[in-house]
Structures are given as C-alpha cells and as structure tokens.
PDB file of C-alpha atoms and ligand atoms in Angstrom:
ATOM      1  CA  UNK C   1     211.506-133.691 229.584  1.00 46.00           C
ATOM      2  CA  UNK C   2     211.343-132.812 225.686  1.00 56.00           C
ATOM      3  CA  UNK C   3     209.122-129.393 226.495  1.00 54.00           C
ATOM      4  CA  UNK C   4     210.465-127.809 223.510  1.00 65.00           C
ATOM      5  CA  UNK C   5     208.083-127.214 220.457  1.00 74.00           C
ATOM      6  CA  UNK C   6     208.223-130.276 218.537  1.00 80.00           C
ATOM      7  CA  UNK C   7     206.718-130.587 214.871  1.00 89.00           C
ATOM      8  CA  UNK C   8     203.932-133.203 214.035  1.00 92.00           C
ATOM      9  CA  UNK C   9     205.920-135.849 212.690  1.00 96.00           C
ATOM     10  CA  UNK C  10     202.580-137.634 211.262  1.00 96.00           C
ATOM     11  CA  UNK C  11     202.074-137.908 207.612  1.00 96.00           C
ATOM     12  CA  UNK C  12     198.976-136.124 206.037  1.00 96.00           C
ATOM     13  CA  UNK C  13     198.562-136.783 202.946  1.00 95.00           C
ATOM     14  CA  UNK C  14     195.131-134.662 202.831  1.00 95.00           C
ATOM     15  CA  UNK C  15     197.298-131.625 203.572  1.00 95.00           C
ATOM     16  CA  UNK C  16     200.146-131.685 201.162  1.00 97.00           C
ATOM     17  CA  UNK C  17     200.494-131.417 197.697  1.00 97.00           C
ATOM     18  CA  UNK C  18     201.495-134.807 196.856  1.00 98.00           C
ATOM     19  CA  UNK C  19     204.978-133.856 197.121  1.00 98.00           C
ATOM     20  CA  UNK C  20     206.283-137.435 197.216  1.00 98.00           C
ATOM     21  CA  UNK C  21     204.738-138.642 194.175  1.00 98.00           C
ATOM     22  CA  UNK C  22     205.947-135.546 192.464  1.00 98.00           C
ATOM     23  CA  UNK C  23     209.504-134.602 193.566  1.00 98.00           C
ATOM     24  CA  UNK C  24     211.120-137.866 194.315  1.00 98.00           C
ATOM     25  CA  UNK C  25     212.861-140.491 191.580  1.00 98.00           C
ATOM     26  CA  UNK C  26     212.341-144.167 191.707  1.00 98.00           C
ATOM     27  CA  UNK C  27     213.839-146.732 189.828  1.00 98.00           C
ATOM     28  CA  UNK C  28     211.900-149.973 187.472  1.00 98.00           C
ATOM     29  CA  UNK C  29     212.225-152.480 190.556  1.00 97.00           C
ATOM     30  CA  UNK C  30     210.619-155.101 192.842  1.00 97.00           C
ATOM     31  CA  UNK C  31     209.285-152.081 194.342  1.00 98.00           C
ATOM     32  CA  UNK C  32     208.444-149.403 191.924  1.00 98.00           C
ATOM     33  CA  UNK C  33     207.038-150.842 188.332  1.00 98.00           C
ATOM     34  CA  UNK C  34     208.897-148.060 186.149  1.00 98.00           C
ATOM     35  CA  UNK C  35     211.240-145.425 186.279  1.00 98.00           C
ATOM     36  CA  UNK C  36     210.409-142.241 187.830  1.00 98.00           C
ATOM     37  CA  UNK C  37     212.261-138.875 187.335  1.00 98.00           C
ATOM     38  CA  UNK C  38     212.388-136.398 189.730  1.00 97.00           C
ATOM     39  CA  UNK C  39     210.302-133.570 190.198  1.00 97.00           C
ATOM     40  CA  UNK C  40     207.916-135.487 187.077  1.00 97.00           C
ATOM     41  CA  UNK C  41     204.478-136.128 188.394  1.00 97.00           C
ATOM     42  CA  UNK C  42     203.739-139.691 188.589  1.00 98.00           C
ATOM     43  CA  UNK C  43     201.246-141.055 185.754  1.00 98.00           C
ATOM     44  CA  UNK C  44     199.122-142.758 188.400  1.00 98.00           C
ATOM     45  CA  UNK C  45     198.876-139.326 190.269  1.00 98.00           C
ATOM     46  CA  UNK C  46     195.163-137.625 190.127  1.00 97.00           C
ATOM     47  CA  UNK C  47     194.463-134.049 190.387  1.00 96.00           C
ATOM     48  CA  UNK C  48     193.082-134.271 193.227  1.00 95.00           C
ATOM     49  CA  UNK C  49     196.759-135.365 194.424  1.00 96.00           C
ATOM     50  CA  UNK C  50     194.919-138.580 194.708  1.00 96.00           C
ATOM     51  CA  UNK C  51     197.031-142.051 194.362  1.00 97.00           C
ATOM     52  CA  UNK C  52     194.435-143.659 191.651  1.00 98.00           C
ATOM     53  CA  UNK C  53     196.137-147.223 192.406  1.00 98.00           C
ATOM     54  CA  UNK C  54     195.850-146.214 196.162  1.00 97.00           C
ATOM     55  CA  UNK C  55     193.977-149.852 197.189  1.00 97.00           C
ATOM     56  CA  UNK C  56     196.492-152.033 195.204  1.00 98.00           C
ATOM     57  CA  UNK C  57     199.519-150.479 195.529  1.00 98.00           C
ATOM     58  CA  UNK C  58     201.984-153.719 195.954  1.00 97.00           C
ATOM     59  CA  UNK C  59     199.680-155.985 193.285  1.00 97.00           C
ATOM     60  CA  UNK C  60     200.061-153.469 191.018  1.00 97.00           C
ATOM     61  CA  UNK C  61     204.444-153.275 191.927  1.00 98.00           C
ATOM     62  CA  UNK C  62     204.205-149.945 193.784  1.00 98.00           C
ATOM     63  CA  UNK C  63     205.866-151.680 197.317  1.00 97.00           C
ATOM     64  CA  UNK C  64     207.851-149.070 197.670  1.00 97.00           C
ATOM     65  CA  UNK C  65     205.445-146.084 198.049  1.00 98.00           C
ATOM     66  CA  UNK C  66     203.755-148.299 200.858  1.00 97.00           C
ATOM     67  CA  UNK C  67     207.113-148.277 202.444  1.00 97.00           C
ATOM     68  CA  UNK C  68     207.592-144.523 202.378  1.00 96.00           C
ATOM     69  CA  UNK C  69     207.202-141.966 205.240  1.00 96.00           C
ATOM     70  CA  UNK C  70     208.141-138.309 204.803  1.00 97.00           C
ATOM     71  CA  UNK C  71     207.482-137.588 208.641  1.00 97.00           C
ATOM     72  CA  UNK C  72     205.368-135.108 208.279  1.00 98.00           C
ATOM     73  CA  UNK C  73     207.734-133.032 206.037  1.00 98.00           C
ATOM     74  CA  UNK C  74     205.253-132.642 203.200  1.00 98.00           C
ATOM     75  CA  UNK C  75     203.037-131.256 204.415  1.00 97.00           C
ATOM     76  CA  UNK C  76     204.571-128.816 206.374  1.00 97.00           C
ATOM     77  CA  UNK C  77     206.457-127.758 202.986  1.00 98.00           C
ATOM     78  CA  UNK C  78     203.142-127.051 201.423  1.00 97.00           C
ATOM     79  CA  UNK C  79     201.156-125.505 203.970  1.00 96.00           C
ATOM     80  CA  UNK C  80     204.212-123.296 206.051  1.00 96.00           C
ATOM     81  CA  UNK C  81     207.095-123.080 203.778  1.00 97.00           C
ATOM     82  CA  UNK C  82     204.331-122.518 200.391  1.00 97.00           C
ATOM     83  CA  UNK C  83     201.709-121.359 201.864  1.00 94.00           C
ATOM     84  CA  UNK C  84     199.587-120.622 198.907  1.00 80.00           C
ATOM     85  CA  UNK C  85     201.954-121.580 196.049  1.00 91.00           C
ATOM     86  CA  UNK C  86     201.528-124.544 194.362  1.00 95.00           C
ATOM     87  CA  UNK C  87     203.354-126.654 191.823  1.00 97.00           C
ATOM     88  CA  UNK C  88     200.115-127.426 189.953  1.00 96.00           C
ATOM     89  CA  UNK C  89     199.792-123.253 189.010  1.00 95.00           C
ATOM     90  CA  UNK C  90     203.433-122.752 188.951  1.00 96.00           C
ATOM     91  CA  UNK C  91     205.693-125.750 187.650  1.00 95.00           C
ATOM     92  CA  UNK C  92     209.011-123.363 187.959  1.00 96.00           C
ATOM     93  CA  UNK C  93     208.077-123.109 191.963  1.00 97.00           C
ATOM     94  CA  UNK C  94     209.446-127.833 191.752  1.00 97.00           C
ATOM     95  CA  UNK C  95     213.191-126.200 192.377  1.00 97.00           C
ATOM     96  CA  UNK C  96     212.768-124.686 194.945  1.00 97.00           C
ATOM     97  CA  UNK C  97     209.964-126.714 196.811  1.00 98.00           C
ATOM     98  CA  UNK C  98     212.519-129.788 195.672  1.00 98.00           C
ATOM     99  CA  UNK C  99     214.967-128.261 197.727  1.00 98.00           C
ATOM    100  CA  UNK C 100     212.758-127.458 200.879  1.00 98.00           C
ATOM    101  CA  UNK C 101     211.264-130.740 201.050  1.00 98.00           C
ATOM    102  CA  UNK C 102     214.753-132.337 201.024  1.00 98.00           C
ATOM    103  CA  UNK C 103     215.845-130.592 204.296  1.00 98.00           C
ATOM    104  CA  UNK C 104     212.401-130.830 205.530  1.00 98.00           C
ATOM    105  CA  UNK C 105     212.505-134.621 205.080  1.00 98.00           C
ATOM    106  CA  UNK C 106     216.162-134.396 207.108  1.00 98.00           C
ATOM    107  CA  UNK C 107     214.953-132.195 210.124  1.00 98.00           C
ATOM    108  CA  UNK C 108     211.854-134.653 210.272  1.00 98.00           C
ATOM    109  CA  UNK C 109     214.022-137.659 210.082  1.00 97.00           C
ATOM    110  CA  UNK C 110     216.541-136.720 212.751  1.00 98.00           C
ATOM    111  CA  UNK C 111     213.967-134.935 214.957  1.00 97.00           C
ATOM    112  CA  UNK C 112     212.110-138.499 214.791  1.00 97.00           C
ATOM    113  CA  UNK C 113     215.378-140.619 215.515  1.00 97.00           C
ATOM    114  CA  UNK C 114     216.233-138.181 218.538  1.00 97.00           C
ATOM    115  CA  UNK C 115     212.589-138.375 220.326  1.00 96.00           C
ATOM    116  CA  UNK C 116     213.435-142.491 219.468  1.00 96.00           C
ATOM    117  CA  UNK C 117     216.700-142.508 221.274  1.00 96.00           C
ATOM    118  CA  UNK C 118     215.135-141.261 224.512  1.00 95.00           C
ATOM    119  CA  UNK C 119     213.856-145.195 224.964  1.00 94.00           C
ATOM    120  CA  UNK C 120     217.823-146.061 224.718  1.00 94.00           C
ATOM    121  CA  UNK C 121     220.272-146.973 227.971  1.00 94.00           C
ATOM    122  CA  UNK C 122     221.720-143.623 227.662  1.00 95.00           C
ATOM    123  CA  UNK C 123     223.944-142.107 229.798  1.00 95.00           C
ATOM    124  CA  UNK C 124     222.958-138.764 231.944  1.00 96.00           C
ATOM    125  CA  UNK C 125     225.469-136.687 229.439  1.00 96.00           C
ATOM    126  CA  UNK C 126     224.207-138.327 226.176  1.00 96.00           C
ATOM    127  CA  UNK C 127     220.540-137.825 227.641  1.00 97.00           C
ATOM    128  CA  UNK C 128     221.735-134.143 227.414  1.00 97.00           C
ATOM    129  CA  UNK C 129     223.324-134.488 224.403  1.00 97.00           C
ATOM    130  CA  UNK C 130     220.079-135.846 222.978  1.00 98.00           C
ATOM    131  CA  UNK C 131     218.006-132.389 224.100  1.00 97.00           C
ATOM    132  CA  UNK C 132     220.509-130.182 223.207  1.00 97.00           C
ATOM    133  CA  UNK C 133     220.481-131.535 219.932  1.00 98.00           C
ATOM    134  CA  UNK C 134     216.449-130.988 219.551  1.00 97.00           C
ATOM    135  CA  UNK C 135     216.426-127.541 220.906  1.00 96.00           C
ATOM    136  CA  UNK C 136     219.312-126.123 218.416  1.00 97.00           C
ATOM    137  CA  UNK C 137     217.612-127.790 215.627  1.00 97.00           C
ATOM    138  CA  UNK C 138     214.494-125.880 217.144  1.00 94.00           C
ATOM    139  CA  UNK C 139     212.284-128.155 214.612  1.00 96.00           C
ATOM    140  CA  UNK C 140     209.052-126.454 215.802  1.00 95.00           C
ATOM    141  CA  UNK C 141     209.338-122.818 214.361  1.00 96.00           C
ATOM    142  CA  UNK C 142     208.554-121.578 211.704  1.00 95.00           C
ATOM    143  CA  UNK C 143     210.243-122.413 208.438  1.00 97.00           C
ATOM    144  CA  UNK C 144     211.155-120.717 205.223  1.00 97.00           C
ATOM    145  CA  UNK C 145     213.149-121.375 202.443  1.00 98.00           C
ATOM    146  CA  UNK C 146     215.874-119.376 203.876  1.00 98.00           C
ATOM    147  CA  UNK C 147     216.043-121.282 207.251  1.00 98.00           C
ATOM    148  CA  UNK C 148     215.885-124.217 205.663  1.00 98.00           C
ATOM    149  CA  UNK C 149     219.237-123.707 203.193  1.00 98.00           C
ATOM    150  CA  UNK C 150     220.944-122.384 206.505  1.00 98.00           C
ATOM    151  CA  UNK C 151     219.834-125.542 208.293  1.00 98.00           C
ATOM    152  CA  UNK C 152     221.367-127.456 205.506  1.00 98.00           C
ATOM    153  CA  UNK C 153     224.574-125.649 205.283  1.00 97.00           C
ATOM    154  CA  UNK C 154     225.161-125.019 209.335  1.00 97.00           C
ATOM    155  CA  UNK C 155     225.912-128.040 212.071  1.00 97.00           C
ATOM    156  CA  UNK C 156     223.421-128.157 213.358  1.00 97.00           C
ATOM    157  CA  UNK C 157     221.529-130.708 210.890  1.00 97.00           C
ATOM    158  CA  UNK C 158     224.895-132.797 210.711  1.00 96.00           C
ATOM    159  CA  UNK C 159     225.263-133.131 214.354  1.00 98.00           C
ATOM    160  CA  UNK C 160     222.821-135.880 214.632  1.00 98.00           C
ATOM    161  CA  UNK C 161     224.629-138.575 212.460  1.00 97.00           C
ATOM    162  CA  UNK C 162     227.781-137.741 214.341  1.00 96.00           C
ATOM    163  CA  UNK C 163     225.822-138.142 217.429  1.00 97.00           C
ATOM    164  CA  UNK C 164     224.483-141.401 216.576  1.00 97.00           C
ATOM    165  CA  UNK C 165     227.755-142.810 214.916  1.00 95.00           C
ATOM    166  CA  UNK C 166     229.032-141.634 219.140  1.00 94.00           C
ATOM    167  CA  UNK C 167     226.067-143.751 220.403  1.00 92.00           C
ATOM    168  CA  UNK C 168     226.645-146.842 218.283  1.00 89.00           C
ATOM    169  CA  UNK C 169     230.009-147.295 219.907  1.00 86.00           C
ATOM    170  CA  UNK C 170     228.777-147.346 223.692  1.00 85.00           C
ATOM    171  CA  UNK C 171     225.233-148.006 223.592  1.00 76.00           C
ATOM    172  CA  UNK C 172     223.667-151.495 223.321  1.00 71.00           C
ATOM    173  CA  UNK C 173     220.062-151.551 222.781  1.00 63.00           C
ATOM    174  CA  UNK C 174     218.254-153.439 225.008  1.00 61.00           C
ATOM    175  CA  UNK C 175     217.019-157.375 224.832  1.00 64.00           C
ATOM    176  CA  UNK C 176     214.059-158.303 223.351  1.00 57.00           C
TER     177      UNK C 176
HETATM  178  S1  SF4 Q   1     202.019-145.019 192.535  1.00 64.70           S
HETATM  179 FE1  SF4 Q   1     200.618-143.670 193.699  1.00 64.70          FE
HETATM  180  S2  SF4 Q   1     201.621-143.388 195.719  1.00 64.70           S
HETATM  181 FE2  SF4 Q   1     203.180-144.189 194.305  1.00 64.70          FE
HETATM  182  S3  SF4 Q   1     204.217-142.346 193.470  1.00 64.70           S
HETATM  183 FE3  SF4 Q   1     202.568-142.903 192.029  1.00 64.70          FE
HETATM  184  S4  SF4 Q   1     200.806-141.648 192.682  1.00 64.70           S
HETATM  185 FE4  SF4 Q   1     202.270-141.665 194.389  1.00 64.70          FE
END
C-alpha cells in the first residue's frame, strides 16, 4: 500500500505560471519551429500565460509542446515553492524558479516512474525497495527552495535511476 502523501502528478496549466513556455530551451526542429532560449518567454506566449497557437499547435510545428508533461511540477513551483512571486513582476526571481522547477520536474518524474513500477513482476524485496524509495523522497511535503537544492545534492533523488538500472537487469515486463 502507497499510504504515504503523494503529490498530484496532473498538469494544470490554469495554476502555474506558464513555466514551461518560459524556462525551458528548444531547438528549430520537426518539433519546435524556432529556437528557444531558456528562461526567454516564448513569442506565442499571452499574458494571460495563454498558448495563443493553443488549437494548432503541430500545424503550426509546435509537436513538441504537445508532447510535453511537467507532472505536475509547475504548478506546484508557482503556487508552493512561489507562492506569490511571479516572474512577470520580478524577471530576476527566472534563476531561481529555473532551478526549482528543474528538481521539481525530477521528484515528479521519478515519483511518477515509482507509482508505475508497482504494475511490474517485482520481487517482495524490490516491492520494498520501491516504497522505501517514495517515502525518503517524501514527495508530498512541503517544498522550498532550500529542500529542493538538498534534494538535488543528497541520494535520495539519484537513488531511483540506480534503482531502475537494478530492475532492468532482472525484471521482464510482462506480454502484451
Ligand atoms: S508554442 Fe505555445 S505551448 Fe509551446 S512554448 Fe510557445 S507558448 Fe508554450
């Protein structure tokens, strides 16, 4: 049983502050139509934090932001971590809202691979392994900046990928 607090790993855009289309680069592709620094706003951003190209995304060679999902991290950046703060008022706040949203983005990921694994033939050990993992990454507190550059520098963050690496050696995933 996974009774541990567990964060909403559902994206809402309504509740963050557009993070993705601010913080993260892309690359002139066949999935992003021009070059995108980081932490610049995308033109096609609104100030509403509004996608303006929201309905034609891939006609208009914006595949990739169709393909993105921040698990929840952004908005839990801008309404915990931020509370209040905004980018918009306060461009010198990108840094460090940069940085939160990258660990963010981590925890989200590997809390979303670990709930995952639970539908894998694991054993009764790795089954353990697998919760012990979620409860030291303890995903559901609260989170500020600080927590978040001590998640990023501790083990507990760079467990999972040694845990999975472990898996992919033993476990087969099951037929289709
Ligand atoms: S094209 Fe729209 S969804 Fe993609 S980064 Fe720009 S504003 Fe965001």
């Amino acid at each position: 049983m996974e009774t541990m607090s567990q964060p909403d790993l559902r994206p809402d855009c309504s509740r963050c502050d557009a993070l993705c289309c601010v913080l993260l680069a892309f690359d002139a592709s066949d999935a992003f139509a021009f070059d995108k620094p980081a932490c610049v706003a995308c033109r096609h951003l609104a100030p509403d934090n509004a996608c303006r190209i929201h309905a034609s995304l891939p006609e208009q060679g914006f595949r990739g932001c169709t393909l993105f999902d921040c698990h929840g991290a952004g908005q839990r950046v801008t309404g915990q971590v931020f509370a209040g703060g905004s980018w918009r008022d306060d461009p010198a706040l990108l840094p460090p809202i940069e940085a939160a949203f990258r660990v963010m983005r981590r925890l989200h990921e590997a809390v979303a691979l670990l709930h995952q694994a639970a539908s894998l033939p694991l054993s009764p050990e790795q089954q353990a392994a697998r919760l012990s993992l979620l409860a030291n990454l303890d995903a559901g507190r609260d989170w500020t900046e600080a927590a978040l550059r001590d998640l990023e520098l501790g083990p507990d963050l760079k467990a999972v990928p040694a845990f999975f690496a472990a898996l992919r050696q033993t476990v087969k995933p099951p037929r289709r």
